Amino acid sequence: VPAGAEFLGRDYSTNRNHGTPIGGVTASTNSPFAGGGSANFTNNSSDYIFLGNGLDIRTNDITVEAWINPASTNAFMGVLGKSLSGSASGRWALYVLLTDKIRFLVQYGGTVVSLDSTSAVATGAWTHAAVVWRRDSGITMYVNGVSNSFASAANSTDLIYNYPVSIGRYDTAGPFNGRVSDCRVWNVARTPAEIQANYTNRLTGTEPGLVGY
């Protein structure tokens, strides 16, 4: 979902699951890509992009990517996710912690696995985060195309969660303050080479396994 000046929340994947801007989220021409755009969030939990109840993991591997440009530090800020702040099997989320590190969380059954980046993100600068969950082994986080951290998480459960996907907040709280761009969700585990080769490039939307862009 390259949320920007052309169409906030437009889904360029073949699913065409376009998002709906809610509240005061605005388009910005500040982007990690030349001529691109981003969604600008102002630390208000009423401002987010609503993507509906989709993007379930099911039995697939999953890759989640986003470019983020925080405007503040020491804040809990949701980036992209299908998650309730309580406990629910099938939820997943990418967000920024109070320590300014990036976290990915996923829950299967009663097991919650979270993975943090080893370093904090900078304010006023674009950072790319990618998370790959290989269901037979674990979760790997990449920051700016480089492998950063890993957590074991082997599970083959069919994960369905009746909760909407949002950009710019975590559940109904954790609002993002800053800009988010080029969110990507895949139902395959992208390889390190694929992430490295493509995180600085725009996609066509027809790439195999791309279910949200």
Short mmCIF file of C-alpha atoms in Angstrom, two decimals:
data_model
loop_
_atom_site.label_atom_id
_atom_site.label_comp_id
_atom_site.label_asym_id
_atom_site.label_seq_id
_atom_site.Cartn_x
_atom_site.Cartn_y
_atom_site.Cartn_z
CA VAL A 1 0.00 0.00 0.00
CA PRO A 2 2.13 2.93 -1.20
CA ALA A 3 0.00 5.42 0.71
CA GLY A 4 0.78 8.81 -0.77
CA ALA A 5 -0.44 11.84 -2.62
CA GLU A 6 -2.00 9.89 -5.49
CA PHE A 7 -4.42 7.86 -3.41
CA LEU A 8 -4.05 7.28 0.33
CA GLY A 9 -4.34 3.58 1.01
CA ARG A 10 -4.58 2.40 -2.59
CA ASP A 11 -3.78 -1.31 -2.93
CA TYR A 12 -1.65 -1.90 -6.02
CA SER A 13 -1.63 -5.68 -5.56
CA THR A 14 -3.99 -7.74 -7.71
CA ASN A 15 -6.37 -8.01 -4.71
CA ARG A 16 -7.27 -4.30 -4.99
CA ASN A 17 -8.19 -4.16 -1.30
CA HIS A 18 -8.05 -0.38 -1.09
CA GLY A 19 -7.83 1.23 2.32
CA THR A 20 -10.00 4.05 3.65
CA PRO A 21 -8.33 7.04 5.36
CA ILE A 22 -10.06 7.72 8.70
CA GLY A 23 -9.84 10.98 10.65
CA GLY A 24 -7.12 13.49 9.87
CA VAL A 25 -4.53 11.32 8.12
CA THR A 26 -3.15 13.30 5.18
CA ALA A 27 -1.07 12.68 2.07
CA SER A 28 2.53 13.83 1.92
CA THR A 29 5.05 14.01 -0.90
CA ASN A 30 7.82 13.13 1.56
CA SER A 31 8.77 9.64 0.43
CA PRO A 32 11.62 7.11 0.39
CA PHE A 33 11.12 6.97 -3.39
CA ALA A 34 11.63 9.75 -5.92
CA GLY A 35 8.24 11.08 -6.95
CA GLY A 36 6.47 8.92 -4.37
CA GLY A 37 4.31 9.77 -1.40
CA SER A 38 3.43 8.74 2.12
CA ALA A 39 0.68 8.90 4.70
CA ASN A 40 1.20 11.51 7.41
CA PHE A 41 -0.07 10.65 10.90
CA THR A 42 -0.17 13.15 13.78
CA ASN A 43 -0.20 11.00 16.93
CA ASN A 44 -4.00 10.78 17.06
CA SER A 45 -5.60 7.36 17.56
CA SER A 46 -8.57 8.51 15.47
CA ASP A 47 -6.32 8.92 12.42
CA TYR A 48 -5.48 5.71 10.55
CA ILE A 49 -6.02 3.84 7.30
CA PHE A 50 -8.67 1.13 7.52
CA LEU A 51 -8.08 -1.95 5.34
CA GLY A 52 -10.98 -4.15 6.41
CA ASN A 53 -10.98 -7.67 7.77
CA GLY A 54 -8.48 -9.45 5.53
CA LEU A 55 -4.84 -10.50 5.24
CA ASP A 56 -5.19 -13.55 7.46
CA ILE A 57 -2.03 -15.65 7.73
CA ARG A 58 -3.92 -18.95 7.33
CA THR A 59 -1.32 -21.73 6.85
CA ASN A 60 1.04 -19.59 4.79
CA ASP A 61 4.39 -18.08 5.56
CA ILE A 62 4.16 -14.29 5.81
CA THR A 63 6.35 -11.31 4.99
CA VAL A 64 5.46 -7.81 6.20
CA GLU A 65 7.30 -4.69 5.05
CA ALA A 66 6.99 -0.93 5.59
CA TRP A 67 8.95 2.28 5.32
CA ILE A 68 8.62 4.46 8.44
CA ASN A 69 9.70 7.99 9.27
CA PRO A 70 8.86 8.78 12.93
CA ALA A 71 8.45 12.41 13.99
CA SER A 72 8.96 11.68 17.69
CA THR A 73 10.71 9.25 20.00
CA ASN A 74 9.81 7.34 23.17
CA ALA A 75 6.32 6.53 21.95
CA PHE A 76 4.38 3.33 21.32
CA MET A 77 3.37 3.61 17.65
CA GLY A 78 1.50 1.13 15.46
CA VAL A 79 2.69 0.83 11.86
CA LEU A 80 0.73 -2.00 10.23
CA GLY A 81 -1.18 -4.85 11.73
CA LYS A 82 -4.20 -7.01 12.36
CA SER A 83 -4.08 -6.94 16.11
CA LEU A 84 -6.05 -6.33 19.28
CA SER A 85 -4.19 -5.20 22.37
CA GLY A 86 -5.63 -8.21 24.19
CA SER A 87 -5.04 -11.88 23.41
CA ALA A 88 -6.26 -13.43 20.16
CA SER A 89 -4.85 -16.24 18.04
CA GLY A 90 -4.00 -15.11 14.51
CA ARG A 91 -3.18 -11.51 15.36
CA TRP A 92 -0.01 -9.90 14.00
CA ALA A 93 1.44 -6.41 14.13
CA LEU A 94 4.45 -4.30 13.24
CA TYR A 95 5.03 -1.34 15.56
CA VAL A 96 7.57 0.91 17.28
CA LEU A 97 8.28 0.51 21.00
CA LEU A 98 8.87 3.14 23.69
CA THR A 99 12.57 2.30 23.29
CA ASP A 100 12.29 3.34 19.60
CA LYS A 101 13.04 -0.21 18.50
CA ILE A 102 10.85 -1.96 15.93
CA ARG A 103 8.78 -4.94 17.08
CA PHE A 104 6.83 -7.62 15.25
CA LEU A 105 4.30 -9.65 17.21
CA VAL A 106 2.33 -12.74 16.24
CA GLN A 107 0.08 -15.02 18.25
CA TYR A 108 -0.89 -18.63 17.55
CA GLY A 109 -3.14 -20.29 20.11
CA GLY A 110 -1.96 -19.18 23.53
CA THR A 111 1.59 -18.52 22.33
CA VAL A 112 2.72 -14.95 21.71
CA VAL A 113 6.05 -14.40 19.95
CA SER A 114 7.59 -10.94 19.66
CA LEU A 115 10.78 -9.95 17.90
CA ASP A 116 12.58 -6.62 18.38
CA SER A 117 15.18 -4.89 16.27
CA THR A 118 18.61 -4.59 17.90
CA SER A 119 18.80 -0.83 17.35
CA ALA A 120 16.46 2.15 17.58
CA VAL A 121 14.98 3.95 14.60
CA ALA A 122 15.91 7.57 13.98
CA THR A 123 13.44 10.43 13.83
CA GLY A 124 13.10 12.50 10.68
CA ALA A 125 14.64 9.77 8.52
CA TRP A 126 13.25 6.89 6.50
CA THR A 127 13.86 3.35 7.76
CA HIS A 128 12.72 0.16 6.04
CA ALA A 129 11.53 -2.74 8.21
CA ALA A 130 10.79 -6.22 6.89
CA VAL A 131 9.74 -9.27 8.85
CA VAL A 132 9.65 -12.82 7.50
CA TRP A 133 7.91 -15.64 9.38
CA ARG A 134 8.84 -19.07 8.06
CA ARG A 135 6.25 -21.26 9.70
CA ASP A 136 8.59 -24.22 10.03
CA SER A 137 11.30 -22.30 11.87
CA GLY A 138 10.96 -18.72 13.02
CA ILE A 139 10.81 -14.98 12.44
CA THR A 140 13.60 -12.86 10.97
CA MET A 141 13.63 -9.06 11.00
CA TYR A 142 15.49 -7.01 8.41
CA VAL A 143 16.30 -3.31 8.80
CA ASN A 144 17.21 -1.46 5.62
CA GLY A 145 17.66 -4.77 3.83
CA VAL A 146 20.03 -6.31 6.40
CA SER A 147 19.17 -9.24 8.68
CA ASN A 148 18.84 -7.80 12.19
CA SER A 149 17.30 -10.30 14.62
CA PHE A 150 15.64 -13.72 14.84
CA ALA A 151 13.13 -15.53 17.09
CA SER A 152 12.15 -19.20 16.97
CA ALA A 153 8.47 -19.70 16.13
CA ALA A 154 7.49 -23.02 14.54
CA ASN A 155 3.74 -23.42 14.01
CA SER A 156 1.48 -24.78 11.26
CA THR A 157 -1.94 -23.75 12.62
CA ASP A 158 -4.54 -22.31 10.23
CA LEU A 159 -4.58 -18.74 11.60
CA ILE A 160 -7.76 -16.74 11.03
CA TYR A 161 -8.57 -13.65 13.09
CA ASN A 162 -11.80 -11.69 12.74
CA TYR A 163 -10.32 -8.23 13.19
CA PRO A 164 -9.54 -5.41 10.72
CA VAL A 165 -6.12 -4.44 9.40
CA SER A 166 -4.94 -0.88 10.05
CA ILE A 167 -2.04 1.33 9.05
CA GLY A 168 -0.97 4.00 11.52
CA ARG A 169 -2.13 2.57 14.84
CA TYR A 170 -2.12 -0.53 17.03
CA ASP A 171 -5.66 -1.67 17.81
CA THR A 172 -7.56 1.51 18.83
CA ALA A 173 -4.51 3.08 20.47
CA GLY A 174 -0.79 3.35 19.78
CA PRO A 175 -1.12 6.05 17.10
CA PHE A 176 1.78 6.65 14.76
CA ASN A 177 3.41 10.07 14.74
CA GLY A 178 5.16 10.67 11.44
CA ARG A 179 5.00 9.13 7.99
CA VAL A 180 4.46 5.61 6.68
CA SER A 181 4.94 4.50 3.10
CA ASP A 182 5.02 1.46 0.83
CA CYS A 183 3.51 -1.19 3.10
CA ARG A 184 3.72 -4.71 1.66
CA VAL A 185 2.18 -7.98 2.84
CA TRP A 186 3.11 -11.31 1.24
CA ASN A 187 1.78 -14.83 1.81
CA VAL A 188 5.25 -16.23 1.14
CA ALA A 189 8.57 -16.02 2.96
CA ARG A 190 10.68 -13.59 0.98
CA THR A 191 14.34 -14.56 0.80
CA PRO A 192 17.14 -12.31 2.08
CA ALA A 193 18.22 -11.73 -1.53
CA GLU A 194 14.69 -10.72 -2.57
CA ILE A 195 14.36 -8.27 0.31
CA GLN A 196 17.78 -6.76 -0.32
CA ALA A 197 17.15 -6.41 -4.05
CA ASN A 198 13.65 -4.92 -3.82
CA TYR A 199 13.20 -2.86 -0.66
CA THR A 200 14.43 0.31 -2.39
CA ASN A 201 12.37 -0.36 -5.52
CA ARG A 202 8.69 0.14 -6.25
CA LEU A 203 6.77 -2.99 -7.21
CA THR A 204 4.43 -3.65 -10.12
CA GLY A 205 1.77 -5.20 -7.86
CA THR A 206 1.74 -8.49 -9.75
CA GLU A 207 4.67 -10.15 -7.97
CA PRO A 208 3.93 -13.78 -6.89
CA GLY A 209 2.76 -13.94 -3.29
CA LEU A 210 2.02 -10.21 -2.94
CA VAL A 211 -1.40 -9.90 -1.26
CA GLY A 212 -1.34 -6.27 -0.12
CA TYR A 213 0.62 -3.29 -1.43
#
